[in-house]
CSV table of N, CA and C and ligand atoms in Angstrom, one decimal:
chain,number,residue,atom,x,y,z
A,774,UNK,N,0.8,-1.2,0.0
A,774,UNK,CA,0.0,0.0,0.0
A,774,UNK,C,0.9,1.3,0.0
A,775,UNK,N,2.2,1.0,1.0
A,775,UNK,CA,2.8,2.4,1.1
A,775,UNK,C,3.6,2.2,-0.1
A,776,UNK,N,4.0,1.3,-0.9
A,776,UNK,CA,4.5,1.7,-2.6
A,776,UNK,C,3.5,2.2,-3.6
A,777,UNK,N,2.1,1.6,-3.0
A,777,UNK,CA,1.1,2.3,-3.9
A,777,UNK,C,0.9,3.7,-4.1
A,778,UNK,N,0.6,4.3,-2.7
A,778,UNK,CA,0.5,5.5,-2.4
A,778,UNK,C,2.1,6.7,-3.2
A,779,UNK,N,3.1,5.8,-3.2
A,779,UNK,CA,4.0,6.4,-3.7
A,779,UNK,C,4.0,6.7,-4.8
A,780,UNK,N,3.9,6.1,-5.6
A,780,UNK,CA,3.6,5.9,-7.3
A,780,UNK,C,2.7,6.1,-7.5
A,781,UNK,N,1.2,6.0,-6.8
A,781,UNK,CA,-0.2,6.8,-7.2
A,781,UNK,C,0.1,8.4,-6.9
A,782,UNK,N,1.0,8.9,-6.1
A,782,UNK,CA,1.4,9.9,-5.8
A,782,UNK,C,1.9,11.1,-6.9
A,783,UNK,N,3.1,10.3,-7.2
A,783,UNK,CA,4.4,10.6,-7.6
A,783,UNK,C,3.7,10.5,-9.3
A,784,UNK,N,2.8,9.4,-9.5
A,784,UNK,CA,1.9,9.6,-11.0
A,784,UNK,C,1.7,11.5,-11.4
A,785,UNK,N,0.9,11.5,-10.4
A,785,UNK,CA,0.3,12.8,-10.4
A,785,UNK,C,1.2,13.8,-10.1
A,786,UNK,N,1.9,13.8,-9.5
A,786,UNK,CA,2.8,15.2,-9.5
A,786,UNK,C,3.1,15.2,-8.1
A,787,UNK,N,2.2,14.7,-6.6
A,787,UNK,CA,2.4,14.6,-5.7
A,787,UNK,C,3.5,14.2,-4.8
A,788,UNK,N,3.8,14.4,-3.8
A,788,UNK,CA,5.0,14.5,-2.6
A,788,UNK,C,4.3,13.8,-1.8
A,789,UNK,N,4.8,12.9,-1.0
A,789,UNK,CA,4.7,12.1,-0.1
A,789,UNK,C,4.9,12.4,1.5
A,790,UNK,N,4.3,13.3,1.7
A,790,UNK,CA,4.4,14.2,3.1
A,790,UNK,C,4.4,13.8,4.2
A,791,UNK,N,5.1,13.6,5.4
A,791,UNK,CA,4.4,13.3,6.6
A,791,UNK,C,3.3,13.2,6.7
A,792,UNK,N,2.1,14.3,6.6
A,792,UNK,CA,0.6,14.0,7.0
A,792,UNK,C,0.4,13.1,6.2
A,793,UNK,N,0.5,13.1,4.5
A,793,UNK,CA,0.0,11.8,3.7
A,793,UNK,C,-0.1,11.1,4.3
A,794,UNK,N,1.0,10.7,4.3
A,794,UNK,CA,1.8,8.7,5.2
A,794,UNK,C,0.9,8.6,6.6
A,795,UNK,N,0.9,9.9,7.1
A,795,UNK,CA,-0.2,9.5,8.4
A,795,UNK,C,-1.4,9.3,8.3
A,796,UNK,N,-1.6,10.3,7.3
A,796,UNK,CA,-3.4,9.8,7.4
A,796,UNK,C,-3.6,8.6,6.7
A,797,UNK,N,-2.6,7.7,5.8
A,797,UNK,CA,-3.1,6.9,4.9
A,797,UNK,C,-2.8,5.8,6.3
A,798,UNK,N,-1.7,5.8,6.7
A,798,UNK,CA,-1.7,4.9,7.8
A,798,UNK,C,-2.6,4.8,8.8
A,799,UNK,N,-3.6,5.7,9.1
A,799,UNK,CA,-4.5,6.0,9.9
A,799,UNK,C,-5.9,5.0,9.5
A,800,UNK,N,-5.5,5.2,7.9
A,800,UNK,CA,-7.0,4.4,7.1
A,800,UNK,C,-7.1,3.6,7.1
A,801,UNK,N,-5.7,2.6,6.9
A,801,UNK,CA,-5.1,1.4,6.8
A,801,UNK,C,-5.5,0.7,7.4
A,802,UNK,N,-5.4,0.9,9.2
A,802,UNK,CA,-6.0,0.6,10.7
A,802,UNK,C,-7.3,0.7,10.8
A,803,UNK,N,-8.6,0.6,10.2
A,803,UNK,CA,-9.5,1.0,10.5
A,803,UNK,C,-10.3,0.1,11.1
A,804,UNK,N,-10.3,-1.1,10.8
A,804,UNK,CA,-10.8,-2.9,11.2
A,804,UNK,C,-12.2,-2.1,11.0
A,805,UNK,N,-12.9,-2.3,9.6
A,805,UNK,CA,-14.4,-1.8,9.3
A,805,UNK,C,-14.7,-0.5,9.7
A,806,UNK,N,-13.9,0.2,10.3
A,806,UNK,CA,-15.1,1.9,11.0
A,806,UNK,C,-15.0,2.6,9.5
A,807,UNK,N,-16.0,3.7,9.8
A,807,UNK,CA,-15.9,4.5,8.7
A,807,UNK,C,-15.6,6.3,9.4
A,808,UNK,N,-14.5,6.6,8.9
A,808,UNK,CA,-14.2,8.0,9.9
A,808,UNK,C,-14.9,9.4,9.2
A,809,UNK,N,-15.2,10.0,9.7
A,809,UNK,CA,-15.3,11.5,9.3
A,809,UNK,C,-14.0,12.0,9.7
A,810,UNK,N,-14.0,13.3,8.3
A,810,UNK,CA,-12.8,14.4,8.5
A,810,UNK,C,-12.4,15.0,10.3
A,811,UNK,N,-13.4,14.9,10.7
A,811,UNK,CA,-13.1,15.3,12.1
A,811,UNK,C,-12.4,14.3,12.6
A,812,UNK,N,-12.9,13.1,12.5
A,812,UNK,CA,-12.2,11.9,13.4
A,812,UNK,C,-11.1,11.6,13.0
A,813,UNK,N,-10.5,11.6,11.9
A,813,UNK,CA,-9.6,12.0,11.4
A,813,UNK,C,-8.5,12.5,11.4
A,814,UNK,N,-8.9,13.7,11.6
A,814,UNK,CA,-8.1,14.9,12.7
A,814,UNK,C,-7.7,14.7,13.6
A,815,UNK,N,-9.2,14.2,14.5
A,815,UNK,CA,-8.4,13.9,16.0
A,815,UNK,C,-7.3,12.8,15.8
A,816,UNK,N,-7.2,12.0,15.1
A,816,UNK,CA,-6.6,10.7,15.4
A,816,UNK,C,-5.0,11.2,14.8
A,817,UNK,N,-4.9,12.1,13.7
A,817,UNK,CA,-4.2,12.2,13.5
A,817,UNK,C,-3.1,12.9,14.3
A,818,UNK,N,-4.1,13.7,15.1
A,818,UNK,CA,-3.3,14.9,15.7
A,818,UNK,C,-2.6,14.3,17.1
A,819,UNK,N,-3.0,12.8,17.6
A,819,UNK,CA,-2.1,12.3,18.1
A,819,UNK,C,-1.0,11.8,18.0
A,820,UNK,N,-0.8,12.0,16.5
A,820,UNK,CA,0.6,11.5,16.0
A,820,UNK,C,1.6,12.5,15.6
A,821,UNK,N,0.8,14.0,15.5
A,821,UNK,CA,1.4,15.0,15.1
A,821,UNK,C,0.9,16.2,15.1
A,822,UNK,N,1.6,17.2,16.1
A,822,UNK,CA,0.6,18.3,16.0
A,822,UNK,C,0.6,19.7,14.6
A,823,UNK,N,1.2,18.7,13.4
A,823,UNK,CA,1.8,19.6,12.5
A,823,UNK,C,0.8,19.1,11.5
A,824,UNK,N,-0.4,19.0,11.8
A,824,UNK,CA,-1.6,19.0,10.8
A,824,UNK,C,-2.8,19.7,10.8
A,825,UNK,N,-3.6,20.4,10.1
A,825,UNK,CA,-4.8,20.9,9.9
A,825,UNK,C,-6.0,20.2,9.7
A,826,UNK,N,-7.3,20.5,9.9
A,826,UNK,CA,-8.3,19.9,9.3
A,826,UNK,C,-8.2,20.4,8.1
A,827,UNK,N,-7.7,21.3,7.4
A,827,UNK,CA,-7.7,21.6,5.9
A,827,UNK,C,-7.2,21.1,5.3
A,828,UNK,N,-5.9,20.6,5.7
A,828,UNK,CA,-5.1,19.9,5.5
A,828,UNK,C,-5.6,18.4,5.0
A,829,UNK,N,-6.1,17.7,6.5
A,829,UNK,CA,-7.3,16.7,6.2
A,829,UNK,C,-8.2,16.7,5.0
A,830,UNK,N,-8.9,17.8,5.4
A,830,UNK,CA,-10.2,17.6,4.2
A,830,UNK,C,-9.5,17.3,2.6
A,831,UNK,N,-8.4,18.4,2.9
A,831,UNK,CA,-7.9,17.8,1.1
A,831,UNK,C,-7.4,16.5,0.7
A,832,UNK,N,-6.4,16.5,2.1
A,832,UNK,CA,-6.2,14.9,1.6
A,832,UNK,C,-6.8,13.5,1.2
A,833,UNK,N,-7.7,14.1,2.2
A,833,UNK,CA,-8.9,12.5,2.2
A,833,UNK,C,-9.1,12.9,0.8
A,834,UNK,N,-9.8,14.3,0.3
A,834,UNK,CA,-10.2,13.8,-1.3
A,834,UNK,C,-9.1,13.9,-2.3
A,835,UNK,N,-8.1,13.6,-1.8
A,835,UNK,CA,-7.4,13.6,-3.1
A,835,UNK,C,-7.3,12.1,-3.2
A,836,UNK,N,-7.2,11.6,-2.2
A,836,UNK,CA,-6.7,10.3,-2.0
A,836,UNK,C,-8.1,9.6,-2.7
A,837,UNK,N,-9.1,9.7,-2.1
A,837,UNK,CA,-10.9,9.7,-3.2
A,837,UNK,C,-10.4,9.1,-4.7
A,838,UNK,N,-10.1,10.7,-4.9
A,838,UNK,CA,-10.1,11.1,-6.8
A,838,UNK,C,-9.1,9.9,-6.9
A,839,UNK,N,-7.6,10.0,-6.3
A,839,UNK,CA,-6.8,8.4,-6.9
A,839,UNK,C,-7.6,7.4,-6.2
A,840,UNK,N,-8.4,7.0,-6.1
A,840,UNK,CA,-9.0,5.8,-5.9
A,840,UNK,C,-8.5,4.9,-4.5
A,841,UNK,N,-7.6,6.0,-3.9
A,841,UNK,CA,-7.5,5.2,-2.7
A,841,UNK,C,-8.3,4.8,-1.7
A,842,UNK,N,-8.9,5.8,-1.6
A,842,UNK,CA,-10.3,6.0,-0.2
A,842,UNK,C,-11.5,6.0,-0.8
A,843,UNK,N,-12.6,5.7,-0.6
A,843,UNK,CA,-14.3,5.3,-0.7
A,843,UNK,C,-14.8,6.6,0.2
A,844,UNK,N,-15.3,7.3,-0.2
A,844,UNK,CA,-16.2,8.2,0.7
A,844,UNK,C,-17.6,7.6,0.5
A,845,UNK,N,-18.3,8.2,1.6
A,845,UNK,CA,-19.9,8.5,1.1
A,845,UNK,C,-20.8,9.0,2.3
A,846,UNK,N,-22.0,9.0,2.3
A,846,UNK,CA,-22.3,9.9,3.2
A,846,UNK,C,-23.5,9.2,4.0
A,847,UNK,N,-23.8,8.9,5.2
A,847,UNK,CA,-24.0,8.0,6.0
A,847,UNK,C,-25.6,8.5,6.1
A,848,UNK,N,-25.9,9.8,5.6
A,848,UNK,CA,-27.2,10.0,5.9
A,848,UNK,C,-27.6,11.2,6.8
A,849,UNK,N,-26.2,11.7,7.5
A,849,UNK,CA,-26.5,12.6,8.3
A,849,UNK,C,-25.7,13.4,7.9
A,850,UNK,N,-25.3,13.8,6.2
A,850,UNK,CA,-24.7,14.8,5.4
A,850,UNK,C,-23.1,14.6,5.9
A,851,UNK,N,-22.5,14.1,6.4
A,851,UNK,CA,-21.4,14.1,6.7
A,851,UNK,C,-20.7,13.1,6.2
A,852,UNK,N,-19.8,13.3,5.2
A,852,UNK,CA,-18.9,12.4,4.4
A,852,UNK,C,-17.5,11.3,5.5
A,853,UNK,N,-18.1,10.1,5.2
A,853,UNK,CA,-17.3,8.9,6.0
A,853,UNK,C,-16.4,8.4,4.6
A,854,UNK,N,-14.8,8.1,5.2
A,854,UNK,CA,-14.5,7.7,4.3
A,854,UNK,C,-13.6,6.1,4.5
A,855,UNK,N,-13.5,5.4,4.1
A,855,UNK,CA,-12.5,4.0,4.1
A,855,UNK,C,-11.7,3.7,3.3
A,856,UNK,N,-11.0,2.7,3.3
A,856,UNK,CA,-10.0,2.0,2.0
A,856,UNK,C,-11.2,0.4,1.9
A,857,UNK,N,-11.3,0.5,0.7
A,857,UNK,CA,-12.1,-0.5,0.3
A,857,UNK,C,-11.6,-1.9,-0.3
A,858,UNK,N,-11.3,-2.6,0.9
A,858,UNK,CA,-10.5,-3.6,0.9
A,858,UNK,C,-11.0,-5.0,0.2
A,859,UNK,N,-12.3,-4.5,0.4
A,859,UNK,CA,-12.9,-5.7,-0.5
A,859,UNK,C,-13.0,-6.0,-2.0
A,860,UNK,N,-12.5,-7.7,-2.5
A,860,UNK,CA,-12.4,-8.0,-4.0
A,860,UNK,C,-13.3,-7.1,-4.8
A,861,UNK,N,-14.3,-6.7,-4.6
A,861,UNK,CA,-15.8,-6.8,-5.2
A,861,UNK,C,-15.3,-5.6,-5.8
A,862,UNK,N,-15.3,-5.3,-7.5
A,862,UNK,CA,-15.3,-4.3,-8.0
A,862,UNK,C,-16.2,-3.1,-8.2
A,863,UNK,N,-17.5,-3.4,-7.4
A,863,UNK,CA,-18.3,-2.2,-7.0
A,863,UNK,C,-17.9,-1.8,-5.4
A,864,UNK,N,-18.6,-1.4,-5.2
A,864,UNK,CA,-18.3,-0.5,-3.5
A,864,UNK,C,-19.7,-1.3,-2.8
A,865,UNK,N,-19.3,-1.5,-1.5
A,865,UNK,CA,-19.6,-2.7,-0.9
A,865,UNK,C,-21.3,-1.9,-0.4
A,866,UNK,N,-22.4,-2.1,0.0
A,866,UNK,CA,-23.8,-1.6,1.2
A,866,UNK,C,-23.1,-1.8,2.1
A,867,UNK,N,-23.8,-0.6,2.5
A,867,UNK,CA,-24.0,-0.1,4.2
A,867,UNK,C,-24.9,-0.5,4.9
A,868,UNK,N,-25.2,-0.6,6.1
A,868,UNK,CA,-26.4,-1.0,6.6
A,868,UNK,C,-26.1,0.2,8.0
A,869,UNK,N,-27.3,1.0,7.9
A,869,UNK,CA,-27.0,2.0,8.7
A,869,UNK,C,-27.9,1.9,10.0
A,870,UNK,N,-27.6,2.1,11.2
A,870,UNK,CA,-28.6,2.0,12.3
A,870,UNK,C,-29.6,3.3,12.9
A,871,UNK,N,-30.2,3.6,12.7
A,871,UNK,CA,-31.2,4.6,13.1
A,871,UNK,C,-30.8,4.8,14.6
A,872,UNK,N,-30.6,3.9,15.2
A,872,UNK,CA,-30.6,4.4,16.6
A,872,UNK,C,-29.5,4.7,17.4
A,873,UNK,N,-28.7,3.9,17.0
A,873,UNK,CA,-27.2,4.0,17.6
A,873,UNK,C,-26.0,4.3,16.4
A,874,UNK,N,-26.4,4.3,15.5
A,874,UNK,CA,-25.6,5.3,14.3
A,874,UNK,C,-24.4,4.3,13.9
A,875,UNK,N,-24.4,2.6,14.4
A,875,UNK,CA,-23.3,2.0,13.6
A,875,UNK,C,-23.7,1.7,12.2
A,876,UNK,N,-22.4,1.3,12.0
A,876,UNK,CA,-22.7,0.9,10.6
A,876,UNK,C,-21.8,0.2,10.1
A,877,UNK,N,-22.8,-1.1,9.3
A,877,UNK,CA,-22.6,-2.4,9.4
A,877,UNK,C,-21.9,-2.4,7.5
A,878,UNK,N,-21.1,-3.4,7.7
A,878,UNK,CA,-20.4,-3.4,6.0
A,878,UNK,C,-21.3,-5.1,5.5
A,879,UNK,N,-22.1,-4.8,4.0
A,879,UNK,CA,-22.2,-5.9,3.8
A,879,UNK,C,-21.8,-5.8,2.5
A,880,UNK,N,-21.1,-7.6,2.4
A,880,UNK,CA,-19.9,-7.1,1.3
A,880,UNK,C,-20.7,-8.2,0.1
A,881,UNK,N,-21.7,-8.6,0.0
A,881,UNK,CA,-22.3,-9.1,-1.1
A,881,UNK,C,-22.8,-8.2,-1.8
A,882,UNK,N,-22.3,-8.2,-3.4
A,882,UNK,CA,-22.8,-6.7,-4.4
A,882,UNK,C,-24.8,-7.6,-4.5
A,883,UNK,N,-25.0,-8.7,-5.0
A,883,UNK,CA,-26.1,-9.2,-5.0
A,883,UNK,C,-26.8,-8.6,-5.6
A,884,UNK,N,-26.8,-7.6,-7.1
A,884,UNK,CA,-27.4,-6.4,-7.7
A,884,UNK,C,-27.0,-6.8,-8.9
A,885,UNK,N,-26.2,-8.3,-9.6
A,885,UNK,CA,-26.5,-8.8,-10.6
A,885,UNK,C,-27.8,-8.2,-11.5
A,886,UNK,N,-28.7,-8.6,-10.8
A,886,UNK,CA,-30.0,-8.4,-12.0
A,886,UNK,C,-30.4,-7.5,-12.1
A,887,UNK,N,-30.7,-6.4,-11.0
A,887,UNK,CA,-30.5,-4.8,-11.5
A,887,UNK,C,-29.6,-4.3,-12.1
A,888,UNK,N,-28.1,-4.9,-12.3
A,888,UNK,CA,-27.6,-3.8,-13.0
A,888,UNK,C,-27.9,-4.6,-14.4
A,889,UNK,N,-28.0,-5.6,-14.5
A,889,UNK,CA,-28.2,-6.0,-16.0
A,889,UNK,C,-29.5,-5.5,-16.7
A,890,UNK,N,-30.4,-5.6,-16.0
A,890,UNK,CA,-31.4,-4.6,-16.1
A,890,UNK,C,-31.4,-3.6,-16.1
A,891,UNK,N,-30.6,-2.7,-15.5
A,891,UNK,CA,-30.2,-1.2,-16.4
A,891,UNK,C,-28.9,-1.4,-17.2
A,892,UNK,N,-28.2,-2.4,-17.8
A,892,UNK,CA,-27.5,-2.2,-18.8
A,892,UNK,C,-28.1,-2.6,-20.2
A,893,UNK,N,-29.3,-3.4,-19.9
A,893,UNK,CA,-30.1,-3.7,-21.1
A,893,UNK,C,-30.5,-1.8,-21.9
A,894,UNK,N,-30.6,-1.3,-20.9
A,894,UNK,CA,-31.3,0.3,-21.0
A,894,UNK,C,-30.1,0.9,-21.4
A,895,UNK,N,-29.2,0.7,-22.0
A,895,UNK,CA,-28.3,0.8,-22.6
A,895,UNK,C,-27.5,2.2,-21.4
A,896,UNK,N,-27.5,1.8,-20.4
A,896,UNK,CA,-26.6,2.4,-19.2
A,896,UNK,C,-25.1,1.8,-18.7
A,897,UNK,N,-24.3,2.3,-18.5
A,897,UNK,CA,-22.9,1.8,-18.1
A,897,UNK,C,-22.8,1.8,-17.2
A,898,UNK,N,-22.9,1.3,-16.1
A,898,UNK,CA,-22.5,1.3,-14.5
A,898,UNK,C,-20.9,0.9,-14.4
A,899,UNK,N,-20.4,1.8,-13.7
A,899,UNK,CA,-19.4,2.2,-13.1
A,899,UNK,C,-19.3,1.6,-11.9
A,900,UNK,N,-19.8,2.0,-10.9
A,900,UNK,CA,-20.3,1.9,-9.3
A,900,UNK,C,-21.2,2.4,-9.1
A,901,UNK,N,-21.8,2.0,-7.5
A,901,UNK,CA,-23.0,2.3,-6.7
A,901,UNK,C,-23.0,2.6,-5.7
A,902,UNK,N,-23.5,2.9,-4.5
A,902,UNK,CA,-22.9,3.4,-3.8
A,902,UNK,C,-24.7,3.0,-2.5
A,903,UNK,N,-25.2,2.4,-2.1
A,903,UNK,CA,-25.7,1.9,-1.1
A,903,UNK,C,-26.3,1.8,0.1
A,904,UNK,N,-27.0,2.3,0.5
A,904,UNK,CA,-27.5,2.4,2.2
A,904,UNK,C,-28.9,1.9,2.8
A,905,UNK,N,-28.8,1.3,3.5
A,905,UNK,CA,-30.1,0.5,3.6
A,905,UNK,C,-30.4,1.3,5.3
A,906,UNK,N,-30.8,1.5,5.9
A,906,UNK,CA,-31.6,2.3,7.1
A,906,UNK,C,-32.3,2.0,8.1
A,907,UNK,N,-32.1,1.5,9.3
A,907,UNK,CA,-32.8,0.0,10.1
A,907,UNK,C,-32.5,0.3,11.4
A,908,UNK,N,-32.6,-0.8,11.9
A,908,UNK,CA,-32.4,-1.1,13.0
A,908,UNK,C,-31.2,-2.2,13.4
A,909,UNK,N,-30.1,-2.2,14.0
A,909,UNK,CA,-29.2,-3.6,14.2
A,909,UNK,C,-29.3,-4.5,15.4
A,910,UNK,N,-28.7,-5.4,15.6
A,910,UNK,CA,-29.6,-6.7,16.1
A,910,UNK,C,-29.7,-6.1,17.5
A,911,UNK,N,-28.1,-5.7,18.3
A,911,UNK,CA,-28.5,-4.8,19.5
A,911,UNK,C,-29.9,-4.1,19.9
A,912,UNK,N,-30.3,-3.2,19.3
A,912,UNK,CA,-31.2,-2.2,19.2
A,912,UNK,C,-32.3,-2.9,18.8
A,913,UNK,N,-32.3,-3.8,18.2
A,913,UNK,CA,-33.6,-4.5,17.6
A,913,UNK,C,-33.8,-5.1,19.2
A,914,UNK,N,-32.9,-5.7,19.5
A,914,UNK,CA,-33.4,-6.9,21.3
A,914,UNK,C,-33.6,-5.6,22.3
A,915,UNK,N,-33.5,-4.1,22.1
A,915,UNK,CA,-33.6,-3.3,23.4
A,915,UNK,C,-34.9,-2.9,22.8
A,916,UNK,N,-35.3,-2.9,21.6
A,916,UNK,CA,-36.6,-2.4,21.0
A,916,UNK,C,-37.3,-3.2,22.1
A,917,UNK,N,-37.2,-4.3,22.0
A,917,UNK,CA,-38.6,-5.3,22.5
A,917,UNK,C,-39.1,-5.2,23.8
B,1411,LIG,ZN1,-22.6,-4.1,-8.3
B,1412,LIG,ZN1,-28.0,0.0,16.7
B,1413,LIG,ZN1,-17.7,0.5,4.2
């Protein structure tokens, strides 16, 4: 990953900066969470107090546009982003909790027959991007 980042970098014109290397290292570690630019921040800023949130915000999207990081937006307008570790050449569903605000990765695309069904319609799917809106099993047993 850190020779990727180099040469996805270095493709583009980019420098491989302290913050880079940190925040990518930060993504790297994430075992499924999905961070906002704030969380971000904070996490970074434990490793160095020589970073911005502006700083942040650019990076995460540059890192986006090269295809390193997955953003998307959880529902409550605030852009979460990850490294999308999974085979699956689309971008994996979310499964979002109404009540306690986790959020679950489910990594089956299972959208075969919709997308063939919009490619019959002579549409080109790229990617998709997924959120389903519920309840999770915790919250479902404190419902009752
Ligand atoms: Zn798909
Ligand atoms: Zn929940
Ligand atoms: Zn995810």
């Amino acid at each position: 990953m850190q020779t990727k980042l180099k040469e996805a970098l270095h493709q583009k014109g980019f420098r491989v900066t302290p913050q880079r290397q940190i925040i990518l290292e930060l993504m790297m570690n994430l075992d499924g969470r999905h961070l906002t630019a704030d969380e971000v921040y904070s996490l970074a800023r434990e490793r160095t107090d020589d970073i911005s949130l502006a700083t942040i915000y650019r990076t995460l999207e540059l890192f986006v546009e090269m295809n390193l990081l997955r953003r998307f937006d959880s529902g409550d307008g605030v852009f979460r982003y990850e490294i999308d570790t999974s085979q699956s050449e689309h971008y994996h569903h979310h499964l979002i909790c109404l009540e306690c605000g986790k959020i679950i990765e489910f990594n089956d695309d299972l959208l075969d027959e919709l997308e063939s069904r919009i490619a019959e319609k002579g549409f080109e799917i790229a990617d998709h991007c997924l959120r389903f809106f519920g309840y999770c099993q915790d919250c479902k047993k404190k419902k009752r």
